[in-house]
Amino acid sequence: MALGRGRRGISTVLGGVLAVAIILTTVVPLLMYMRQVGFLYDTVSSDMRRADEEKMDEKLSAVAYLDTNNGIMLNITNTCDLSISVIRIWVMPRDGEPMGIDAGLTLAPRTPTKVFGTGCVAVKGRVYDLKLVTERGNIIVPEGSPLQITEPYTPPPGAWIYSLAVTIVETHAGRTYNILVDGSQYYTQRVSAGNEQAISIVIGWNEPGDHSIRVTSSTQGNQDLRVLFDDIIPIPPNQAIVLYD
Amino acid sequence: MQATILSATVIAMGFVVWGFSAGWTSHSSQDMAAETGAQVMKQEARLVVEEVHCSGGAACIWVYNPGKVDLVITSVVIPPSSVQFSTAPDTVGIGEGRWLTASAYPAMQGVSSVESLQVYALPKPMWNPSDATANAQYSVIVNYGTTGSS
């Protein structure tokens, strides 16, 4: 009787023990596993987000140019606080197949400019586009791209290289306006009708130098004249204006 | 006697419940591992389209993998073509760059100019050779051209 009374709670205890065992052996490991998986996902997300931020923070200054032998060269400078690896440089002639050159160039933060020779030689008449690819996946087009061989400019006879614009403002009808350059008559115009118009001419020289310009009107001399001069502007060779043939 | 039977019943039921719990836990953890693994790989996948031009009536596309998982290039879409999954796709390893094989992607053939394109890539462990469309929801899509390169 005493024994039977003593066994009365065994089932309850066993059930409790089994419930605890089930919780310990299945639910707890599952919860721990879920936490680990979540932690792994968070870690990877964080790593990749940081990688994306680093990609955005990458700053590279690149200048493309031709050396004296028409070799295609690049000056590359790392201007950010991250180390940058340039893995590939593309040289792409517009009328030919692009060439991907393995650069293998690592630039520590804020180090001096590195000169990189692509090993490609420019051919006259061809235009070359360039781009650099970094290990993080940025694509950078260097300054100076596209490149092409430019011939030294030889101005045609009489071509202006230096110019000066002279504008006579608020002209008066019936007057003749004269512009003398270096003492010689250079330009004459009579205003037949209409006041307060403007006459503008451009005077050009082949070489820089000092010149005198005198503007007069037929009735007033240099009185009552309003003249505007611009500065002497060197005209880029390829924009030179041919005054005389 | 009754107590013994009751105890045996409790133990038996306990083991049954335990078995079910263990099975459910195992199944759930496997599902969760697969889903999380897929999401992790998608997070690690990166692809850059570096260069595109046309030559010999086909598009030439150079891709680079700056990510942390090998990629399978499952499809190339050049308007007006639509998505068509390759059955023999190219693989681009981590840190690797390569020209895509035009014969593997119908959209790259018979093309004289390319203004924009899309490249679909899948982490290599998720690619199923017997079902090219499997796991397409985890694809990384890279736009090139009018929508820019990423």
Short mmCIF file of C-alpha atoms in Angstrom, two decimals:
data_model
loop_
_atom_site.label_atom_id
_atom_site.label_comp_id
_atom_site.label_asym_id
_atom_site.label_seq_id
_atom_site.Cartn_x
_atom_site.Cartn_y
_atom_site.Cartn_z
CA MET A 1 0.00 0.00 0.00
CA ALA A 2 2.80 2.28 0.95
CA LEU A 3 4.60 1.26 -2.24
CA GLY A 4 1.50 2.00 -4.40
CA ARG A 5 1.05 5.39 -2.80
CA GLY A 6 4.72 6.14 -3.45
CA ARG A 7 4.46 5.40 -7.22
CA ARG A 8 1.42 7.54 -7.72
CA GLY A 9 3.34 10.60 -8.98
CA ILE A 10 5.86 8.75 -11.17
CA SER A 11 3.92 9.30 -14.43
CA THR A 12 3.71 12.99 -13.82
CA VAL A 13 7.39 13.18 -13.08
CA LEU A 14 8.24 11.10 -16.14
CA GLY A 15 6.05 13.29 -18.32
CA GLY A 16 7.74 16.38 -16.96
CA VAL A 17 11.18 14.91 -17.47
CA LEU A 18 10.33 13.97 -21.03
CA ALA A 19 8.90 17.42 -21.72
CA VAL A 20 12.08 19.02 -20.43
CA ALA A 21 14.16 16.54 -22.45
CA ILE A 22 12.21 17.38 -25.61
CA ILE A 23 12.68 21.08 -25.02
CA LEU A 24 16.39 20.68 -24.30
CA THR A 25 17.13 18.39 -27.24
CA THR A 26 14.96 19.90 -29.96
CA VAL A 27 13.60 23.35 -29.28
CA VAL A 28 16.69 24.83 -27.63
CA PRO A 29 19.10 23.67 -30.39
CA LEU A 30 16.61 24.97 -32.97
CA LEU A 31 16.50 28.35 -31.29
CA MET A 32 20.30 28.45 -31.06
CA TYR A 33 20.57 27.43 -34.69
CA MET A 34 18.14 30.15 -35.71
CA ARG A 35 20.18 32.71 -33.82
CA GLN A 36 23.38 31.53 -35.49
CA VAL A 37 21.80 31.62 -38.94
CA GLY A 38 20.45 35.08 -38.29
CA PHE A 39 23.87 36.18 -37.08
CA LEU A 40 25.52 34.74 -40.20
CA TYR A 41 23.05 36.60 -42.44
CA ASP A 42 23.58 39.84 -40.53
CA THR A 43 27.36 39.44 -40.73
CA VAL A 44 27.31 38.84 -44.48
CA SER A 45 24.87 41.72 -45.05
CA SER A 46 27.06 44.01 -43.00
CA ASP A 47 30.23 42.91 -44.84
CA MET A 48 28.67 43.44 -48.25
CA ARG A 49 27.21 46.78 -47.24
CA ARG A 50 30.65 47.88 -46.13
CA ALA A 51 32.08 46.61 -49.43
CA ASP A 52 29.51 48.67 -51.33
CA GLU A 53 30.33 51.75 -49.27
CA GLU A 54 34.04 51.25 -49.95
CA LYS A 55 33.23 50.95 -53.65
CA MET A 56 31.41 54.28 -53.52
CA ASP A 57 34.26 55.88 -51.57
CA GLU A 58 36.90 54.87 -54.10
CA LYS A 59 38.40 57.93 -55.77
CA LEU A 60 41.00 57.66 -58.46
CA SER A 61 42.50 60.39 -60.61
CA ALA A 62 43.67 59.14 -63.98
CA VAL A 63 45.05 61.11 -66.90
CA ALA A 64 45.67 59.53 -70.29
CA TYR A 65 48.25 60.89 -72.70
CA LEU A 66 50.61 59.93 -75.49
CA ASP A 67 54.33 59.86 -74.88
CA THR A 68 56.91 61.05 -77.40
CA ASN A 69 56.71 57.72 -79.20
CA ASN A 70 52.89 57.82 -79.27
CA GLY A 71 52.71 55.15 -76.57
CA ILE A 72 49.44 55.29 -74.62
CA MET A 73 50.28 56.21 -71.04
CA LEU A 74 48.33 56.82 -67.86
CA ASN A 75 49.13 58.83 -64.74
CA ILE A 76 47.14 57.27 -61.93
CA THR A 77 46.73 58.76 -58.45
CA ASN A 78 44.80 57.35 -55.53
CA THR A 79 43.06 60.34 -53.95
CA CYS A 80 41.08 58.54 -51.26
CA ASP A 81 41.85 56.88 -47.94
CA LEU A 82 41.41 53.34 -49.24
CA SER A 83 43.89 51.11 -50.99
CA ILE A 84 42.83 50.70 -54.62
CA SER A 85 43.72 47.89 -57.00
CA VAL A 86 43.40 48.63 -60.69
CA ILE A 87 42.88 45.21 -62.21
CA ARG A 88 42.30 46.05 -65.86
CA ILE A 89 42.79 48.88 -68.32
CA TRP A 90 40.75 48.91 -71.51
CA VAL A 91 42.21 50.48 -74.63
CA MET A 92 39.44 50.66 -77.20
CA PRO A 93 40.19 51.90 -80.70
CA ARG A 94 36.88 53.09 -82.15
CA ASP A 95 37.45 51.25 -85.38
CA GLY A 96 38.93 48.10 -83.90
CA GLU A 97 38.75 45.43 -81.22
CA PRO A 98 39.10 46.58 -77.60
CA MET A 99 42.08 45.38 -75.62
CA GLY A 100 41.77 44.53 -71.94
CA ILE A 101 45.16 44.85 -70.29
CA ASP A 102 45.72 43.20 -66.91
CA ALA A 103 47.14 46.04 -64.84
CA GLY A 104 47.75 44.44 -61.44
CA LEU A 105 48.35 47.90 -60.01
CA THR A 106 47.86 48.46 -56.30
CA LEU A 107 47.81 52.04 -55.07
CA ALA A 108 48.13 52.70 -51.36
CA PRO A 109 46.17 55.68 -50.00
CA ARG A 110 47.57 59.08 -50.92
CA THR A 111 50.74 57.82 -52.54
CA PRO A 112 52.50 59.64 -55.38
CA THR A 113 51.17 59.38 -58.91
CA LYS A 114 52.08 56.18 -60.72
CA VAL A 115 52.89 56.20 -64.40
CA PHE A 116 51.49 53.20 -66.24
CA GLY A 117 52.46 52.30 -69.76
CA THR A 118 49.74 50.33 -71.50
CA GLY A 119 52.15 48.92 -74.07
CA CYS A 120 49.83 50.13 -76.84
CA VAL A 121 51.09 52.56 -79.45
CA ALA A 122 48.62 54.97 -81.00
CA VAL A 123 48.26 54.93 -84.76
CA LYS A 124 47.70 58.19 -86.64
CA GLY A 125 44.07 58.71 -87.56
CA ARG A 126 42.70 56.35 -84.91
CA VAL A 127 40.77 57.43 -81.84
CA TYR A 128 41.25 55.51 -78.59
CA ASP A 129 38.81 55.37 -75.69
CA LEU A 130 40.20 54.27 -72.35
CA LYS A 131 38.77 53.05 -69.08
CA LEU A 132 40.09 51.57 -65.86
CA VAL A 133 38.44 48.88 -63.76
CA THR A 134 39.13 48.54 -60.05
CA GLU A 135 38.98 45.38 -57.98
CA ARG A 136 35.86 46.67 -56.23
CA GLY A 137 34.14 46.97 -59.60
CA ASN A 138 34.35 50.70 -60.33
CA ILE A 139 34.85 51.76 -63.93
CA ILE A 140 36.75 55.02 -64.37
CA VAL A 141 37.24 56.96 -67.61
CA PRO A 142 40.53 58.89 -67.42
CA GLU A 143 40.89 62.55 -68.32
CA GLY A 144 42.24 62.92 -71.82
CA SER A 145 40.19 60.04 -73.17
CA PRO A 146 39.59 59.67 -76.07
CA LEU A 147 43.19 59.93 -77.26
CA GLN A 148 44.43 60.57 -80.77
CA ILE A 149 47.57 61.81 -82.43
CA THR A 150 47.34 65.54 -83.10
CA GLU A 151 49.67 67.17 -85.59
CA PRO A 152 51.52 70.30 -84.47
CA TYR A 153 49.63 73.29 -85.88
CA THR A 154 51.21 75.33 -88.61
CA PRO A 155 49.10 78.39 -89.24
CA PRO A 156 48.37 79.15 -92.88
CA PRO A 157 49.84 82.37 -94.28
CA GLY A 158 47.96 85.33 -92.89
CA ALA A 159 46.19 83.35 -90.23
CA TRP A 160 45.43 85.19 -87.02
CA ILE A 161 46.81 83.76 -83.86
CA TYR A 162 46.18 86.78 -81.62
CA SER A 163 43.11 88.94 -81.85
CA LEU A 164 41.54 92.02 -80.37
CA ALA A 165 37.89 92.96 -80.61
CA VAL A 166 37.12 96.68 -80.89
CA THR A 167 33.53 97.83 -80.45
CA ILE A 168 32.32 101.40 -81.02
CA VAL A 169 29.10 101.80 -79.11
CA GLU A 170 26.34 104.41 -79.39
CA THR A 171 27.22 105.52 -82.91
CA HIS A 172 25.55 108.51 -84.51
CA ALA A 173 23.94 108.64 -87.93
CA GLY A 174 25.92 110.56 -90.55
CA ARG A 175 29.31 110.07 -88.93
CA THR A 176 32.24 108.13 -90.34
CA TYR A 177 34.28 106.12 -87.89
CA ASN A 178 37.95 105.32 -88.46
CA ILE A 179 40.14 102.82 -86.69
CA LEU A 180 43.87 103.28 -87.08
CA VAL A 181 46.12 100.44 -86.08
CA ASP A 182 49.79 101.27 -85.55
CA GLY A 183 49.23 104.58 -87.38
CA SER A 184 47.70 103.05 -90.49
CA GLN A 185 44.13 103.26 -91.61
CA TYR A 186 42.67 99.92 -90.83
CA TYR A 187 38.91 100.32 -90.91
CA THR A 188 36.43 102.96 -91.95
CA GLN A 189 32.68 102.88 -91.75
CA ARG A 190 30.05 105.52 -92.25
CA VAL A 191 26.86 105.18 -90.30
CA SER A 192 24.16 106.25 -92.71
CA ALA A 193 21.11 105.95 -90.52
CA GLY A 194 20.15 105.16 -86.99
CA ASN A 195 21.74 106.26 -83.76
CA GLU A 196 23.09 104.20 -80.90
CA GLN A 197 24.12 101.25 -82.94
CA ALA A 198 27.35 99.33 -82.37
CA ILE A 199 30.18 98.64 -84.76
CA SER A 200 32.42 95.77 -83.87
CA ILE A 201 35.54 94.53 -85.64
CA VAL A 202 38.26 92.05 -84.81
CA ILE A 203 41.89 92.92 -85.49
CA GLY A 204 44.36 90.07 -85.72
CA TRP A 205 48.11 89.50 -85.64
CA ASN A 206 50.30 86.51 -86.18
CA GLU A 207 52.45 87.15 -83.13
CA PRO A 208 51.94 88.78 -79.75
CA GLY A 209 53.24 92.33 -79.40
CA ASP A 210 52.46 95.95 -78.48
CA HIS A 211 50.19 97.83 -80.85
CA SER A 212 48.48 101.20 -80.87
CA ILE A 213 44.84 101.55 -81.79
CA ARG A 214 43.18 104.92 -82.35
CA VAL A 215 39.47 105.31 -82.94
CA THR A 216 38.13 108.59 -84.35
CA SER A 217 34.95 109.89 -85.85
CA SER A 218 34.80 112.23 -88.84
CA THR A 219 33.19 115.15 -87.03
CA GLN A 220 34.20 114.75 -83.39
CA GLY A 221 37.71 113.37 -83.53
CA ASN A 222 38.04 111.17 -80.51
CA GLN A 223 35.46 113.19 -78.58
CA ASP A 224 32.09 111.77 -77.78
CA LEU A 225 33.21 108.27 -78.57
CA ARG A 226 32.60 105.21 -76.53
CA VAL A 227 34.85 102.31 -77.44
CA LEU A 228 35.17 98.92 -75.82
CA PHE A 229 38.29 96.81 -76.11
CA ASP A 230 38.62 93.27 -75.09
CA ASP A 231 41.91 91.75 -74.01
CA ILE A 232 44.22 90.27 -76.57
CA ILE A 233 43.16 86.68 -76.70
CA PRO A 234 45.39 83.97 -78.08
CA ILE A 235 43.20 81.98 -80.41
CA PRO A 236 43.75 78.24 -80.16
CA PRO A 237 45.60 77.07 -83.27
CA ASN A 238 42.73 74.95 -84.54
CA GLN A 239 40.38 77.94 -84.30
CA ALA A 240 42.57 80.48 -86.06
CA ILE A 241 40.68 82.72 -88.43
CA VAL A 242 42.10 83.21 -91.87
CA LEU A 243 42.00 86.89 -92.67
CA TYR A 244 43.93 86.92 -95.92
CA ASP A 245 44.54 84.14 -98.31
CA MET B 1 0.38 -2.30 -11.72
CA GLN B 2 -1.71 0.64 -12.89
CA ALA B 3 1.11 2.99 -12.11
CA THR B 4 3.50 0.88 -14.16
CA ILE B 5 1.16 0.85 -17.16
CA LEU B 6 0.61 4.58 -16.85
CA SER B 7 4.33 5.19 -16.64
CA ALA B 8 4.98 3.02 -19.67
CA THR B 9 2.29 4.86 -21.59
CA VAL B 10 3.76 8.23 -20.64
CA ILE B 11 7.23 7.09 -21.68
CA ALA B 12 5.96 5.73 -24.99
CA MET B 13 4.00 8.87 -25.75
CA GLY B 14 6.97 10.93 -24.68
CA PHE B 15 9.21 9.19 -27.17
CA VAL B 16 6.62 9.60 -29.91
CA VAL B 17 6.33 13.32 -29.20
CA TRP B 18 10.10 13.51 -29.00
CA GLY B 19 10.40 11.83 -32.38
CA PHE B 20 7.89 14.18 -33.96
CA SER B 21 9.63 17.19 -32.42
CA ALA B 22 13.03 16.07 -33.60
CA GLY B 23 11.70 15.45 -37.10
CA TRP B 24 9.97 18.80 -37.24
CA THR B 25 13.04 20.57 -35.88
CA SER B 26 15.29 18.88 -38.40
CA HIS B 27 12.96 19.71 -41.27
CA SER B 28 12.53 23.31 -40.17
CA SER B 29 16.24 23.84 -39.71
CA GLN B 30 16.97 22.39 -43.14
CA ASP B 31 14.41 24.68 -44.77
CA MET B 32 15.75 27.63 -42.87
CA ALA B 33 19.35 26.74 -43.73
CA ALA B 34 18.48 26.48 -47.42
CA GLU B 35 16.60 29.78 -47.48
CA THR B 36 19.22 31.61 -45.45
CA GLY B 37 22.01 30.12 -47.53
CA ALA B 38 20.29 31.34 -50.70
CA GLN B 39 19.80 34.81 -49.24
CA VAL B 40 23.41 34.93 -48.04
CA MET B 41 24.70 33.94 -51.47
CA LYS B 42 22.49 36.53 -53.13
CA GLN B 43 23.94 39.11 -50.76
CA GLU B 44 27.47 38.04 -51.71
CA ALA B 45 26.85 38.11 -55.45
CA ARG B 46 28.18 41.09 -57.44
CA LEU B 47 28.66 41.41 -61.19
CA VAL B 48 30.02 44.19 -63.39
CA VAL B 49 29.58 44.45 -67.16
CA GLU B 50 32.88 46.04 -68.14
CA GLU B 51 32.83 46.13 -71.91
CA VAL B 52 30.28 45.60 -74.64
CA HIS B 53 30.80 45.83 -78.37
CA CYS B 54 29.71 44.03 -81.49
CA SER B 55 31.93 42.00 -83.74
CA GLY B 56 31.15 39.57 -86.52
CA GLY B 57 27.40 39.89 -86.07
CA ALA B 58 27.47 39.02 -82.39
CA ALA B 59 27.63 40.96 -79.15
CA CYS B 60 30.85 40.64 -77.17
CA ILE B 61 30.32 41.11 -73.43
CA TRP B 62 33.05 41.12 -70.82
CA VAL B 63 31.85 40.54 -67.26
CA TYR B 64 33.73 40.72 -63.97
CA ASN B 65 32.81 39.16 -60.65
CA PRO B 66 33.89 41.36 -57.71
CA GLY B 67 31.65 39.44 -55.28
CA LYS B 68 32.30 36.63 -52.84
CA VAL B 69 30.61 33.75 -54.61
CA ASP B 70 31.09 32.09 -58.00
CA LEU B 71 28.39 33.06 -60.48
CA VAL B 72 26.64 31.33 -63.34
CA ILE B 73 25.48 33.71 -66.08
CA THR B 74 22.04 32.30 -66.67
CA SER B 75 20.68 34.75 -69.25
CA VAL B 76 21.54 37.78 -71.37
CA VAL B 77 18.76 40.06 -72.56
CA ILE B 78 19.41 42.52 -75.37
CA PRO B 79 16.25 44.41 -76.33
CA PRO B 80 14.00 43.48 -78.01
CA SER B 81 14.84 39.90 -76.93
CA SER B 82 13.27 38.50 -73.76
CA VAL B 83 14.62 36.42 -70.90
CA GLN B 84 15.77 33.02 -72.06
CA PHE B 85 17.74 30.84 -69.64
CA SER B 86 20.84 29.21 -71.05
CA THR B 87 21.22 25.47 -70.69
CA ALA B 88 25.02 25.66 -70.98
CA PRO B 89 25.84 28.90 -69.21
CA ASP B 90 29.23 30.44 -68.51
CA THR B 91 30.67 30.51 -65.02
CA VAL B 92 32.54 33.51 -63.62
CA GLY B 93 34.67 32.76 -60.59
CA ILE B 94 35.35 35.15 -57.72
CA GLY B 95 37.57 38.00 -58.94
CA GLU B 96 37.49 36.64 -62.48
CA GLY B 97 36.68 38.50 -65.68
CA ARG B 98 35.80 36.87 -68.99
CA TRP B 99 34.08 37.24 -72.35
CA LEU B 100 30.70 35.55 -72.43
CA THR B 101 30.27 32.79 -74.97
CA ALA B 102 27.91 34.11 -77.62
CA SER B 103 26.73 30.63 -78.61
CA ALA B 104 25.42 30.05 -75.08
CA TYR B 105 23.08 33.02 -75.20
CA PRO B 106 20.74 33.40 -78.16
CA ALA B 107 20.27 37.12 -77.51
CA MET B 108 23.95 37.79 -78.23
CA GLN B 109 23.78 36.39 -81.73
CA GLY B 110 22.78 38.34 -84.84
CA VAL B 111 23.36 41.69 -83.19
CA SER B 112 24.94 44.66 -84.97
CA SER B 113 24.74 47.24 -82.18
CA VAL B 114 23.96 47.20 -78.47
CA GLU B 115 22.55 50.20 -76.65
CA SER B 116 21.51 48.46 -73.47
CA LEU B 117 21.39 44.97 -72.05
CA GLN B 118 20.66 42.97 -68.94
CA VAL B 119 22.73 40.11 -67.56
CA TYR B 120 21.16 37.57 -65.19
CA ALA B 121 23.50 35.73 -62.82
CA LEU B 122 22.89 33.10 -60.16
CA PRO B 123 25.25 31.99 -57.38
CA LYS B 124 26.82 28.80 -58.68
CA PRO B 125 25.71 26.52 -55.80
CA MET B 126 22.11 27.44 -56.58
CA TRP B 127 22.23 26.65 -60.25
CA ASN B 128 20.46 23.44 -61.19
CA PRO B 129 21.80 21.91 -64.42
CA SER B 130 18.61 19.91 -64.91
CA ASP B 131 16.35 22.94 -64.51
CA ALA B 132 17.77 26.18 -65.87
CA THR B 133 14.90 28.21 -64.42
CA ALA B 134 15.25 26.90 -60.85
CA ASN B 135 16.00 29.50 -58.17
CA ALA B 136 15.58 32.30 -60.70
CA GLN B 137 14.12 34.40 -57.89
CA TYR B 138 17.63 34.67 -56.43
CA SER B 139 19.12 36.02 -59.67
CA VAL B 140 21.31 39.09 -59.65
CA ILE B 141 20.35 41.35 -62.56
CA VAL B 142 22.89 43.79 -63.96
CA ASN B 143 21.79 46.61 -66.27
CA TYR B 144 24.20 48.07 -68.80
CA GLY B 145 23.75 50.93 -71.20
CA THR B 146 20.89 53.36 -70.96
CA THR B 147 20.17 52.30 -67.40
CA GLY B 148 23.85 52.31 -66.42
CA SER B 149 26.17 49.58 -65.20
CA SER B 150 26.13 48.24 -61.66
#
